[in-house]
Tab-separated table of C-alpha atoms and ligand atoms in Angstrom:
chain	number	residue	atom	x	y	z
X	1	UNK	CA	0.000	0.000	0.000
X	2	UNK	CA	1.065	3.589	-0.616
X	3	UNK	CA	2.303	5.918	2.156
X	4	UNK	CA	-0.294	7.953	4.031
X	5	UNK	CA	-1.007	11.629	3.351
X	6	UNK	CA	1.379	14.323	4.465
X	7	UNK	CA	-0.047	16.865	6.898
X	8	UNK	CA	0.919	19.649	4.461
X	9	UNK	CA	-2.011	18.746	2.221
X	10	UNK	CA	-4.636	18.341	4.893
X	11	UNK	CA	-5.728	21.975	4.902
X	12	UNK	CA	-7.391	22.171	1.497
X	13	UNK	CA	-10.878	20.800	1.056
X	14	UNK	CA	-11.434	19.374	-2.396
X	15	UNK	CA	-14.394	19.533	-4.739
X	16	UNK	CA	-14.641	16.004	-6.064
X	17	UNK	CA	-16.812	14.692	-8.883
X	18	UNK	CA	-17.268	10.905	-8.677
X	19	UNK	CA	-18.346	9.231	-11.931
X	20	UNK	CA	-19.933	5.878	-11.123
X	21	UNK	CA	-20.002	2.595	-13.002
X	22	UNK	CA	-22.389	2.732	-15.998
X	23	UNK	CA	-23.518	-0.930	-15.828
X	24	UNK	CA	-26.460	-0.149	-13.524
X	25	UNK	CA	-27.655	2.075	-10.669
X	26	UNK	CA	-25.679	2.277	-7.438
X	27	UNK	CA	-26.877	-0.199	-4.775
X	28	UNK	CA	-28.404	-2.471	-7.441
X	29	UNK	CA	-25.564	-4.984	-7.107
X	30	UNK	CA	-25.030	-5.210	-10.870
X	31	UNK	CA	-21.815	-3.221	-10.606
X	32	UNK	CA	-20.353	-5.526	-7.930
X	33	UNK	CA	-17.869	-4.379	-5.303
X	34	UNK	CA	-17.014	-1.059	-6.940
X	35	UNK	CA	-20.467	0.203	-5.866
X	36	UNK	CA	-19.543	-0.342	-2.223
X	37	UNK	CA	-16.062	1.129	-2.625
X	38	UNK	CA	-17.466	4.267	-4.263
X	39	UNK	CA	-20.109	4.775	-1.560
X	40	UNK	CA	-17.708	4.172	1.311
X	41	UNK	CA	-15.130	6.503	-0.167
X	42	UNK	CA	-17.706	9.208	-0.884
X	43	UNK	CA	-18.928	9.015	2.709
X	44	UNK	CA	-15.441	9.167	4.159
X	45	UNK	CA	-14.403	12.085	1.944
X	46	UNK	CA	-17.563	14.022	2.896
X	47	UNK	CA	-16.911	13.236	6.548
X	48	UNK	CA	-13.464	14.812	6.155
X	49	UNK	CA	-15.029	18.002	4.802
X	50	UNK	CA	-14.497	17.505	1.070
X	51	UNK	CA	-17.395	18.286	-1.235
X	52	UNK	CA	-18.350	15.154	-3.125
X	53	UNK	CA	-20.899	14.968	-5.945
X	54	UNK	CA	-21.727	11.586	-7.416
X	55	UNK	CA	-22.822	11.171	-11.015
X	56	UNK	CA	-24.593	7.826	-11.447
X	57	UNK	CA	-27.233	6.061	-13.535
X	58	UNK	CA	-30.838	6.913	-12.771
X	59	UNK	CA	-32.340	4.882	-9.934
X	60	UNK	CA	-29.185	4.942	-7.809
X	61	UNK	CA	-29.873	4.789	-4.068
X	62	UNK	CA	-27.505	6.822	-1.923
X	63	UNK	CA	-27.373	7.503	1.790
X	64	UNK	CA	-27.388	11.318	2.228
X	65	UNK	CA	-24.926	12.143	-0.541
X	66	UNK	CA	-25.536	14.576	-3.409
X	67	UNK	CA	-26.130	12.590	-6.566
X	68	UNK	CA	-26.769	13.679	-10.123
X	69	UNK	CA	-28.802	10.860	-11.628
X	70	UNK	CA	-28.383	10.392	-15.355
X	71	UNK	CA	-30.731	8.559	-17.706
X	72	UNK	CA	-29.705	6.368	-20.607
X	73	UNK	CA	-28.954	2.804	-21.585
X	74	UNK	CA	-26.609	0.921	-19.267
X	75	UNK	CA	-23.319	-0.465	-20.527
X	76	UNK	CA	-23.166	-4.217	-21.078
X	77	UNK	CA	-21.206	-6.114	-18.449
X	78	UNK	CA	-17.846	-6.921	-19.982
X	79	UNK	CA	-16.495	-9.644	-17.691
X	80	UNK	CA	-16.899	-12.288	-20.378
X	81	UNK	CA	-15.572	-10.274	-23.304
X	82	UNK	CA	-12.757	-11.755	-25.375
X	83	UNK	CA	-9.392	-10.085	-25.873
X	84	UNK	CA	-10.493	-8.780	-29.280
X	85	UNK	CA	-14.056	-7.713	-28.386
X	86	UNK	CA	-14.543	-4.236	-29.866
X	87	UNK	CA	-15.621	-1.176	-27.905
X	88	UNK	CA	-19.394	-1.073	-27.616
X	89	UNK	CA	-21.562	1.937	-26.809
X	90	UNK	CA	-25.349	1.589	-27.062
X	91	UNK	CA	-27.680	4.240	-28.399
X	92	UNK	CA	-28.401	6.920	-25.757
X	93	UNK	CA	-25.520	5.535	-23.674
X	94	UNK	CA	-25.698	6.400	-19.971
X	95	UNK	CA	-21.896	6.378	-19.940
X	96	UNK	CA	-21.830	8.974	-22.722
X	97	UNK	CA	-24.525	11.014	-20.951
X	98	UNK	CA	-22.650	10.902	-17.621
X	99	UNK	CA	-19.494	12.213	-19.254
X	100	UNK	CA	-21.458	14.837	-21.123
X	101	UNK	CA	-22.638	16.064	-17.722
X	102	UNK	CA	-19.062	15.911	-16.378
X	103	UNK	CA	-17.854	17.992	-19.314
X	104	UNK	CA	-20.385	20.710	-18.437
X	105	UNK	CA	-19.541	20.933	-14.733
X	106	UNK	CA	-15.931	19.793	-14.495
X	107	UNK	CA	-14.384	23.256	-14.236
X	108	UNK	CA	-16.189	23.697	-10.894
X	109	UNK	CA	-14.298	20.702	-9.473
X	110	UNK	CA	-10.731	20.085	-8.407
X	111	UNK	CA	-10.729	16.459	-9.450
X	112	UNK	CA	-12.868	13.995	-11.380
X	113	UNK	CA	-12.741	10.430	-10.094
X	114	UNK	CA	-13.690	7.809	-12.654
X	115	UNK	CA	-14.990	4.441	-11.386
X	116	UNK	CA	-16.059	3.091	-14.798
X	117	UNK	CA	-14.033	0.243	-16.215
X	118	UNK	CA	-14.681	1.349	-19.772
X	119	UNK	CA	-12.989	2.820	-22.810
X	120	UNK	CA	-14.730	6.200	-23.064
X	121	UNK	CA	-13.525	7.899	-19.828
X	122	UNK	CA	-9.918	7.096	-20.705
X	123	UNK	CA	-10.360	8.302	-24.249
X	124	UNK	CA	-11.896	11.582	-22.982
X	125	UNK	CA	-9.090	12.297	-20.502
X	126	UNK	CA	-7.150	14.771	-22.734
X	127	UNK	CA	-10.351	16.642	-23.606
X	128	UNK	CA	-11.171	17.823	-20.085
X	129	UNK	CA	-9.394	20.538	-18.116
X	130	UNK	CA	-9.829	19.075	-14.604
X	131	UNK	CA	-7.441	16.277	-13.616
X	132	UNK	CA	-8.963	12.790	-13.683
X	133	UNK	CA	-8.175	9.971	-11.254
X	134	UNK	CA	-9.127	6.612	-12.777
X	135	UNK	CA	-9.920	3.883	-10.260
X	136	UNK	CA	-9.837	0.559	-12.107
X	137	UNK	CA	-11.960	-2.150	-10.495
X	138	UNK	CA	-11.099	-5.252	-12.553
X	139	UNK	CA	-8.101	-6.961	-14.061
X	140	UNK	CA	-7.292	-6.759	-17.766
X	141	UNK	CA	-10.154	-7.864	-20.029
X	142	UNK	CA	-9.735	-6.605	-23.604
X	143	UNK	CA	-6.843	-5.341	-25.726
X	144	UNK	CA	-8.761	-2.192	-26.665
X	145	UNK	CA	-9.225	-1.238	-23.001
X	146	UNK	CA	-5.612	-2.032	-22.161
X	147	UNK	CA	-4.404	0.128	-25.018
X	148	UNK	CA	-6.345	3.237	-23.998
X	149	UNK	CA	-5.588	2.767	-20.302
X	150	UNK	CA	-1.911	2.342	-21.107
X	151	UNK	CA	-1.925	5.579	-23.081
X	152	UNK	CA	-3.432	7.458	-20.108
X	153	UNK	CA	-1.080	5.761	-17.642
X	154	UNK	CA	1.937	6.975	-19.649
X	155	UNK	CA	0.711	10.463	-20.557
X	156	UNK	CA	-0.872	11.268	-17.177
X	157	UNK	CA	1.465	9.863	-14.521
X	158	UNK	CA	0.010	8.691	-11.202
X	159	UNK	CA	-3.601	8.870	-12.430
X	160	UNK	CA	-4.370	5.119	-12.431
X	161	UNK	CA	-5.460	3.519	-9.163
X	162	UNK	CA	-6.155	-0.168	-8.571
X	163	UNK	CA	-7.240	-2.379	-5.689
X	164	UNK	CA	-4.313	-4.799	-5.497
X	165	UNK	CA	-0.860	-5.695	-6.813
X	166	UNK	CA	-2.125	-8.908	-8.463
X	167	UNK	CA	-4.777	-6.923	-10.291
X	168	UNK	CA	-2.153	-4.388	-11.451
X	169	UNK	CA	-0.008	-7.222	-12.772
X	170	UNK	CA	-2.624	-8.107	-15.378
X	171	UNK	CA	-1.931	-4.762	-17.128
X	172	UNK	CA	1.021	-3.603	-19.281
X	173	UNK	CA	1.300	-0.470	-17.080
X	174	UNK	CA	1.421	-2.468	-13.833
X	175	UNK	CA	4.504	-0.748	-12.424
X	176	UNK	CA	2.899	2.698	-12.493
X	177	UNK	CA	-0.391	1.889	-10.751
X	178	UNK	CA	-1.332	3.264	-7.377
X	179	UNK	CA	-2.349	0.400	-5.049
X	180	UNK	CA	-5.303	1.571	-2.969
X	181	UNK	CA	-7.033	-1.480	-1.500
X	182	UNK	CA	-10.533	-1.111	-0.112
X	183	UNK	CA	-12.257	-0.387	3.182
X	184	UNK	CA	-15.534	-0.558	5.062
X	185	UNK	CA	-17.672	1.282	7.557
X	186	UNK	CA	-16.892	-1.258	10.266
X	187	UNK	CA	-19.616	0.109	12.532
X	188	UNK	CA	-22.141	-1.550	10.206
X	189	UNK	CA	-20.665	-5.042	10.698
X	190	UNK	CA	-21.161	-6.934	13.952
X	191	UNK	CA	-18.628	-9.442	15.187
X	192	UNK	CA	-20.125	-12.929	15.585
X	193	UNK	CA	-18.236	-15.396	17.756
X	194	UNK	CA	-20.572	-18.379	17.533
X	195	UNK	CA	-21.330	-19.483	13.986
X	196	UNK	CA	-24.054	-21.880	12.907
X	197	UNK	CA	-23.181	-24.964	10.936
X	198	UNK	CA	-23.207	-23.566	7.435
X	199	UNK	CA	-20.865	-22.091	4.867
X	200	UNK	CA	-21.365	-18.944	2.817
X	201	UNK	CA	-20.666	-17.848	-0.729
X	202	UNK	CA	-21.228	-14.172	-1.582
X	203	UNK	CA	-20.997	-12.356	-4.907
X	204	UNK	CA	-22.369	-11.768	-8.364
X	205	UNK	CA	-23.580	-15.085	-9.724
X	206	UNK	CA	-21.610	-15.221	-12.957
X	207	UNK	CA	-19.135	-17.684	-14.552
X	208	UNK	CA	-15.938	-15.856	-13.529
X	209	UNK	CA	-16.885	-16.426	-9.873
X	210	UNK	CA	-17.123	-20.246	-10.248
X	211	UNK	CA	-19.849	-20.799	-7.674
X	212	UNK	CA	-19.985	-24.442	-8.782
X	213	UNK	CA	-16.675	-25.158	-7.017
X	214	UNK	CA	-18.088	-23.993	-3.679
X	215	UNK	CA	-21.217	-26.098	-4.217
X	216	UNK	CA	-19.138	-29.199	-4.960
X	217	UNK	CA	-17.021	-28.676	-1.849
X	218	UNK	CA	-20.126	-28.160	0.311
X	219	UNK	CA	-21.600	-31.353	-1.089
X	220	UNK	CA	-18.438	-33.308	-0.277
X	221	UNK	CA	-18.320	-32.166	3.353
X	222	UNK	CA	-22.117	-32.220	3.615
X	223	UNK	CA	-22.371	-28.783	5.200
X	224	UNK	CA	-25.113	-26.443	3.895
X	225	UNK	CA	-23.942	-23.571	1.694
X	226	UNK	CA	-25.866	-20.297	1.757
X	227	UNK	CA	-25.528	-18.187	-1.395
X	228	UNK	CA	-25.959	-14.415	-1.293
X	229	UNK	CA	-25.796	-12.122	-4.309
X	230	UNK	CA	-27.225	-10.816	-7.505
X	231	UNK	CA	-27.772	-13.252	-10.363
X	232	UNK	CA	-26.119	-11.361	-13.205
X	233	UNK	CA	-25.951	-14.346	-15.572
X	234	UNK	CA	-29.283	-16.181	-15.512
X	235	UNK	CA	-28.209	-18.896	-17.965
X	236	UNK	CA	-25.179	-19.756	-15.833
X	237	UNK	CA	-27.337	-19.913	-12.702
X	238	UNK	CA	-29.870	-22.245	-14.365
X	239	UNK	CA	-27.024	-24.525	-15.484
X	240	UNK	CA	-25.794	-24.735	-11.904
X	241	UNK	CA	-29.270	-25.600	-10.680
X	242	UNK	CA	-29.514	-28.409	-13.219
X	243	UNK	CA	-26.026	-29.747	-12.553
X	244	UNK	CA	-26.313	-29.977	-8.760
X	245	UNK	CA	-29.863	-31.147	-8.031
X	246	UNK	CA	-29.003	-32.746	-4.659
X	247	UNK	CA	-26.254	-30.476	-3.304
X	248	UNK	CA	-26.972	-28.853	0.084
X	249	UNK	CA	-27.110	-25.243	-1.077
X	250	UNK	CA	-29.723	-22.541	-0.631
X	251	UNK	CA	-29.982	-19.347	-2.660
X	252	UNK	CA	-30.843	-16.657	-0.110
X	253	UNK	CA	-31.064	-13.557	-2.369
X	254	UNK	CA	-29.427	-10.147	-2.644
X	255	UNK	CA	-29.327	-8.056	0.552
X	256	UNK	CA	-28.247	-4.604	1.647
X	257	UNK	CA	-25.195	-4.349	3.904
X	258	UNK	CA	-27.092	-4.431	7.193
X	259	UNK	CA	-29.039	-7.562	6.291
X	260	UNK	CA	-26.121	-9.248	4.572
X	261	UNK	CA	-23.770	-8.901	7.525
X	262	UNK	CA	-26.388	-10.374	9.909
X	263	UNK	CA	-26.598	-13.547	7.841
X	264	UNK	CA	-22.951	-13.707	6.801
X	265	UNK	CA	-21.702	-13.309	10.381
X	266	UNK	CA	-23.328	-16.599	11.383
X	267	UNK	CA	-21.427	-18.722	8.896
X	268	UNK	CA	-18.430	-20.914	9.651
X	269	UNK	CA	-16.464	-19.677	6.648
X	270	UNK	CA	-16.768	-17.746	3.420
X	271	UNK	CA	-15.755	-19.698	0.307
X	272	UNK	CA	-14.166	-17.605	-2.454
X	273	UNK	CA	-13.658	-19.572	-5.625
X	274	UNK	CA	-13.075	-17.113	-8.470
X	275	UNK	CA	-11.801	-18.509	-11.755
X	276	UNK	CA	-10.484	-15.089	-12.849
X	277	UNK	CA	-7.944	-12.792	-11.206
X	278	UNK	CA	-10.314	-11.187	-8.741
X	279	UNK	CA	-9.266	-7.520	-8.494
X	280	UNK	CA	-9.989	-7.406	-4.792
X	281	UNK	CA	-13.017	-9.177	-3.357
X	282	UNK	CA	-14.915	-6.777	-1.132
X	283	UNK	CA	-16.865	-9.746	0.197
X	284	UNK	CA	-13.639	-10.986	1.801
X	285	UNK	CA	-13.227	-7.944	3.998
X	286	UNK	CA	-16.947	-7.923	4.799
X	287	UNK	CA	-16.567	-11.489	6.073
X	288	UNK	CA	-13.499	-10.541	8.135
X	289	UNK	CA	-15.426	-7.623	9.640
X	290	UNK	CA	-18.015	-10.116	10.933
X	291	UNK	CA	-15.294	-12.449	12.270
X	292	UNK	CA	-15.788	-14.960	9.470
X	293	UNK	CA	-12.678	-16.762	8.177
X	294	UNK	CA	-12.134	-17.064	4.440
X	295	UNK	CA	-11.238	-20.075	2.359
X	296	UNK	CA	-10.021	-18.798	-0.994
X	297	UNK	CA	-8.048	-19.855	-4.013
X	298	UNK	CA	-4.496	-18.552	-3.892
X	299	UNK	CA	-4.894	-16.083	-6.780
X	300	UNK	CA	-5.822	-12.424	-7.246
X	301	UNK	CA	-7.076	-10.102	-4.524
X	302	UNK	CA	-8.148	-12.729	-1.965
X	303	UNK	CA	-4.581	-14.085	-1.890
X	304	UNK	CA	-3.414	-10.608	-0.796
X	305	UNK	CA	-6.154	-10.250	1.808
X	306	UNK	CA	-6.309	-13.623	3.576
X	307	UNK	CA	-3.542	-14.271	6.106
X	308	UNK	CA	-3.067	-17.980	5.490
X	309	UNK	CA	-3.789	-20.116	8.576
X	310	UNK	CA	-4.505	-16.977	10.597
X	311	UNK	CA	-7.637	-15.404	9.120
X	312	UNK	CA	-8.469	-18.244	6.759
X	313	UNK	CA	-6.851	-20.627	4.302
X	314	UNK	CA	-5.413	-20.103	0.836
X	315	UNK	CA	-5.723	-23.229	-1.276
X	316	UNK	CA	-4.452	-24.311	-4.660
X	317	UNK	CA	-6.503	-22.553	-7.362
X	318	UNK	CA	-9.378	-24.643	-8.757
X	319	UNK	CA	-8.795	-27.475	-6.277
X	320	UNK	CA	-12.050	-28.742	-4.750
X	321	UNK	CA	-10.135	-31.131	-2.492
X	322	UNK	CA	-8.108	-28.134	-1.281
X	323	UNK	CA	-11.359	-26.405	-0.316
X	324	UNK	CA	-12.573	-29.543	1.452
X	325	UNK	CA	-9.362	-29.901	3.494
X	326	UNK	CA	-9.572	-26.267	4.546
X	327	UNK	CA	-13.236	-26.586	5.569
X	328	UNK	CA	-12.283	-29.503	7.799
X	329	UNK	CA	-9.720	-27.323	9.588
X	330	UNK	CA	-11.776	-24.137	9.806
X	331	UNK	CA	-12.410	-24.367	13.564
X	332	UNK	CA	-8.663	-23.816	14.086
X	333	UNK	CA	-9.045	-20.184	13.013
X	334	UNK	CA	-9.635	-17.634	15.769
X	335	UNK	CA	-12.544	-15.487	14.560
X	336	UNK	CA	-11.338	-12.557	16.669
X	337	UNK	CA	-8.219	-12.366	14.498
X	338	UNK	CA	-10.465	-11.931	11.467
X	339	UNK	CA	-12.284	-8.945	12.920
X	340	UNK	CA	-8.940	-7.549	14.093
X	341	UNK	CA	-7.494	-7.725	10.584
X	342	UNK	CA	-10.510	-5.833	9.212
X	343	UNK	CA	-10.030	-3.138	11.847
X	344	UNK	CA	-6.316	-2.772	11.135
X	345	UNK	CA	-6.241	-2.885	7.349
X	346	UNK	CA	-9.715	-2.103	6.070
X	347	UNK	CA	-11.285	0.676	8.144
X	348	UNK	CA	-12.845	3.715	6.475
X	349	UNK	CA	-9.996	5.757	7.898
X	350	UNK	CA	-7.369	3.548	6.265
X	351	UNK	CA	-9.274	3.720	2.956
X	352	UNK	CA	-9.706	7.495	3.243
X	353	UNK	CA	-6.037	8.108	4.051
X	354	UNK	CA	-4.856	6.157	1.022
X	355	UNK	CA	-7.229	7.820	-1.440
X	356	UNK	CA	-6.984	11.293	0.049
X	357	UNK	CA	-3.199	11.444	-0.285
X	358	UNK	CA	-3.524	10.263	-3.899
X	359	UNK	CA	-6.150	12.929	-4.636
X	360	UNK	CA	-4.012	15.690	-3.111
X	361	UNK	CA	-1.010	14.628	-5.174
X	362	UNK	CA	-3.062	14.714	-8.377
X	363	UNK	CA	-4.467	18.167	-7.651
X	364	UNK	CA	-1.000	19.445	-6.690
X	365	UNK	CA	0.707	18.083	-9.799
X	366	UNK	CA	-1.699	19.981	-12.104
A	401	UDP	N1	-23.304	-7.849	-2.153
A	401	UDP	C1	-24.411	-7.248	-1.566
A	401	UDP	N2	-25.454	-8.023	-1.181
A	401	UDP	C2	-25.477	-9.374	-1.331
A	401	UDP	C3	-24.338	-9.982	-1.914
A	401	UDP	C4	-23.269	-9.202	-2.323
A	401	UDP	O1	-24.445	-6.023	-1.395
A	401	UDP	O2	-26.459	-10.007	-0.959
A	401	UDP	C5	-22.172	-6.999	-2.562
A	401	UDP	C6	-21.008	-7.093	-1.593
A	401	UDP	O3	-21.241	-6.267	-0.478
A	401	UDP	C7	-19.823	-6.631	-2.431
A	401	UDP	C8	-20.266	-6.953	-3.862
A	401	UDP	O4	-21.621	-7.413	-3.787
A	401	UDP	O5	-19.619	-5.255	-2.276
A	401	UDP	C9	-19.378	-7.975	-4.523
A	401	UDP	O6	-18.142	-7.364	-4.734
A	401	UDP	P1	-16.744	-8.089	-4.882
A	401	UDP	O7	-15.694	-7.035	-4.772
A	401	UDP	O8	-16.615	-9.211	-3.932
A	401	UDP	O9	-16.755	-8.698	-6.356
A	401	UDP	P2	-17.100	-8.052	-7.800
A	401	UDP	O10	-18.581	-8.219	-7.994
A	401	UDP	O11	-16.700	-6.608	-7.764
A	401	UDP	O12	-16.326	-8.860	-8.777
């Protein structure tokens, strides 16, 4: 992680314009973990006295933060694009409309913060006068995106932020990314010392998350698996239902933070089985905040979060038997250590310090 802010900068309050993900409204779950990161960061920056305005697709639900809602057609989710998939913008694109709004108001702001993993905001960077911080929320997906991001990374030094080192390493510009991690409002998550006898899996239900591996492991140890999250790929979900007719899993639904943490806190462990290089895995730190250990494949963000044998287990990627072995040892993990790790590494303050020093540097270097 990057060094914390210098006290020199802490006098100036910034006017920040946050441009949200264009794949759906905030708090809908379609955008995944970046929705939570944006909201937490906006709250923390406001708390520190900065003026934050969020620009987001119409229908976004925000707790007491100024939001300019923008209409238009959402961007397609791009997780399953191929390397050569071309850039796609629909008619009346909400992404285009959001940046049209940004163009009109940007001179009233010190910094634009882009949370969209998409081509257009990078392409537009030279056309706007305010500096732009780009927070990238996924690993590399297409060549066209990499190319435009690389151009911005080289021409606008220090403007690309990422969650983790492993995520950065998927990009050609990996050595010039700012590593920012994530963080939570820990007051919303209660520590639970006495779990019930079930496992949890939390996330967007989509192929890159490989829910089927968690279901297979749960079936082998015969411990119920509760599944929380938005179904973003219905065909994939129906295939899972057909393939595992007798496995002990239960789809619980998609919940807001308060409800999710109540249910998640009672589980013995969170299984994280992503097939892709997960950029971070906000669900991991949410589990830790509740005192829930994590069993994750040793790849991507979770491998940087989980302290192996201390706050969970890291197992060989794609190994179901590795998951099973770890489940059998899960009672060895002290749940208090999990909560402690969340408090040390992933508080709102820690998140705010990392981003705030980055923002000050970008405004200063203008
Ligand atoms: N989530 C939620 N309610 C649920 C299940 C999941 O709000 O019932 C949220 C969770 O809090 C997290 C996000 O979904 O912020 C998943 O993000 P993660 O970073 O783990 O993965 P991504 O979807 O970004 O790949």
